[in-house]
XYZ file of N, CA and C in Angstrom:
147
model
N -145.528 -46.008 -58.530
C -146.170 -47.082 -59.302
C -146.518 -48.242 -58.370
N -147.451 -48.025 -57.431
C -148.007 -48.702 -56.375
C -148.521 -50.226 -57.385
N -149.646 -49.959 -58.263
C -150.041 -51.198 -59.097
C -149.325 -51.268 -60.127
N -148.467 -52.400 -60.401
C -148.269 -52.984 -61.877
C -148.687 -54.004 -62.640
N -149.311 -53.944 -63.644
C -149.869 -55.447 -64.318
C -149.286 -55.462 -65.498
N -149.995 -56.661 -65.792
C -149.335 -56.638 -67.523
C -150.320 -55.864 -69.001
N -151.007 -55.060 -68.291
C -151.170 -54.849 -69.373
C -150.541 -53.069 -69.280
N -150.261 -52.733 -68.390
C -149.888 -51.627 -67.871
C -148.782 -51.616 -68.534
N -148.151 -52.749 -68.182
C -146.555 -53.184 -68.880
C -146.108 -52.885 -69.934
N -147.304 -53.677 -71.213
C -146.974 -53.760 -72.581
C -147.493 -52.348 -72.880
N -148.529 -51.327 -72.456
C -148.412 -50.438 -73.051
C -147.060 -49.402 -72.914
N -146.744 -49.650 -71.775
C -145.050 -48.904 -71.592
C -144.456 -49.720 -72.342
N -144.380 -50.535 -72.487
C -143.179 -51.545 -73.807
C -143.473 -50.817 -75.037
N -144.473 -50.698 -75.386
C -145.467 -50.409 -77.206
C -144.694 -48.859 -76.753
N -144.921 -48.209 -76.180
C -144.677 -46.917 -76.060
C -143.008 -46.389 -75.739
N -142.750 -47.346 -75.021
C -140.651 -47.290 -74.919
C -140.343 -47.314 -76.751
N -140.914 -48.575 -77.177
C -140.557 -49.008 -78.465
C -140.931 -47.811 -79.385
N -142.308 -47.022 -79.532
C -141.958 -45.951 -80.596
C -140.811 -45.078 -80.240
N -141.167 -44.362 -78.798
C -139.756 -43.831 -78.735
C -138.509 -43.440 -79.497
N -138.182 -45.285 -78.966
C -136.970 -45.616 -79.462
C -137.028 -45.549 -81.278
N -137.725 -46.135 -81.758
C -138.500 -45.677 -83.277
C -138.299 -44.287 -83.727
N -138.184 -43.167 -82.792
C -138.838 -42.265 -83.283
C -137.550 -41.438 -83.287
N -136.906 -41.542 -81.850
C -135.768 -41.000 -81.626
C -134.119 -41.579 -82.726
N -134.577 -42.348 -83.146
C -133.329 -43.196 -84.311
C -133.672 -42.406 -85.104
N -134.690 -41.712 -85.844
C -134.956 -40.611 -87.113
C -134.445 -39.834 -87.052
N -134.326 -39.033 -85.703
C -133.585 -38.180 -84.940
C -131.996 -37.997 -85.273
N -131.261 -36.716 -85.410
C -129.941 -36.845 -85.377
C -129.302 -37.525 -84.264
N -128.230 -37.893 -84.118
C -127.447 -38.463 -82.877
C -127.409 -37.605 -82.076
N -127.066 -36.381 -82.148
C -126.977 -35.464 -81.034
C -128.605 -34.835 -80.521
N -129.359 -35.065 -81.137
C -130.419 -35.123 -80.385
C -130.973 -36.201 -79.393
N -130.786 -37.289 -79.866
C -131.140 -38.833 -80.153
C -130.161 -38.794 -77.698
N -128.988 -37.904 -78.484
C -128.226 -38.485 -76.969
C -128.714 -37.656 -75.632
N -129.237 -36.246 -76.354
C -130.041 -35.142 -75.584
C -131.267 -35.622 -75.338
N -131.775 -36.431 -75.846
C -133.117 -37.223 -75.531
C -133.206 -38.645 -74.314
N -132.023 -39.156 -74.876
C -131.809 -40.091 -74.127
C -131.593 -39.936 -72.529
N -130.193 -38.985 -72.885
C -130.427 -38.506 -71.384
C -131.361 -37.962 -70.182
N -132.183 -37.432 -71.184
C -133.173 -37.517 -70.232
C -134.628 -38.468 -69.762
N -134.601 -39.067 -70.877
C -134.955 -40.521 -70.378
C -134.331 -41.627 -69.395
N -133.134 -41.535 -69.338
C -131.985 -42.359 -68.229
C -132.718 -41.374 -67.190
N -132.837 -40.148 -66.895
C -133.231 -39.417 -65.628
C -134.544 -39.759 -65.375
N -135.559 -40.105 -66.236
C -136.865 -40.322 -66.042
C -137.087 -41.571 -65.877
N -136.695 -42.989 -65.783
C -136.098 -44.064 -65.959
C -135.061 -44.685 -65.705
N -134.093 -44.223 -64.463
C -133.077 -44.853 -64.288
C -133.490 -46.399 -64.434
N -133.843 -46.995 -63.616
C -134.184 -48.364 -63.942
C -133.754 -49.440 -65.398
N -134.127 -48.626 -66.155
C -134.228 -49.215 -67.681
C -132.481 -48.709 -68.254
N -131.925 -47.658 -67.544
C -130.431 -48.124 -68.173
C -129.728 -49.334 -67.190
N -129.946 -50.032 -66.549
C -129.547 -51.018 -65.951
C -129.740 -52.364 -66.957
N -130.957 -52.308 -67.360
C -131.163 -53.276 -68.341
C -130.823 -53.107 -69.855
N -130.332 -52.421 -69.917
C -130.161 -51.816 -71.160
C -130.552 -51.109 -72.243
């Protein structure tokens, strides 16, 4: 990710956020099978929480 701007940004924000939206519908044990592999695709973002 050589360029970052902001609008680059908010569409990864709009798009983290359904996600997260989408994956709460989700059972928990999916929800944690999902997650995890988002922490692998994204380490970064479990730092921040």
């Amino acid at each position: 990710m050589a360029v970052w701007n902001p609008c680059v940004h908010q569409l990864m924000v709009r798009a983290i956020g359904r996600w997260k939206w989408m994956t709460s519908k989700l059972a928990t044990r999916r929800m944690d099978v999902d997650l995890e592999d988002y922490q692998k695709v994204y380490p970064e973002r479990r730092l921040q929480g």
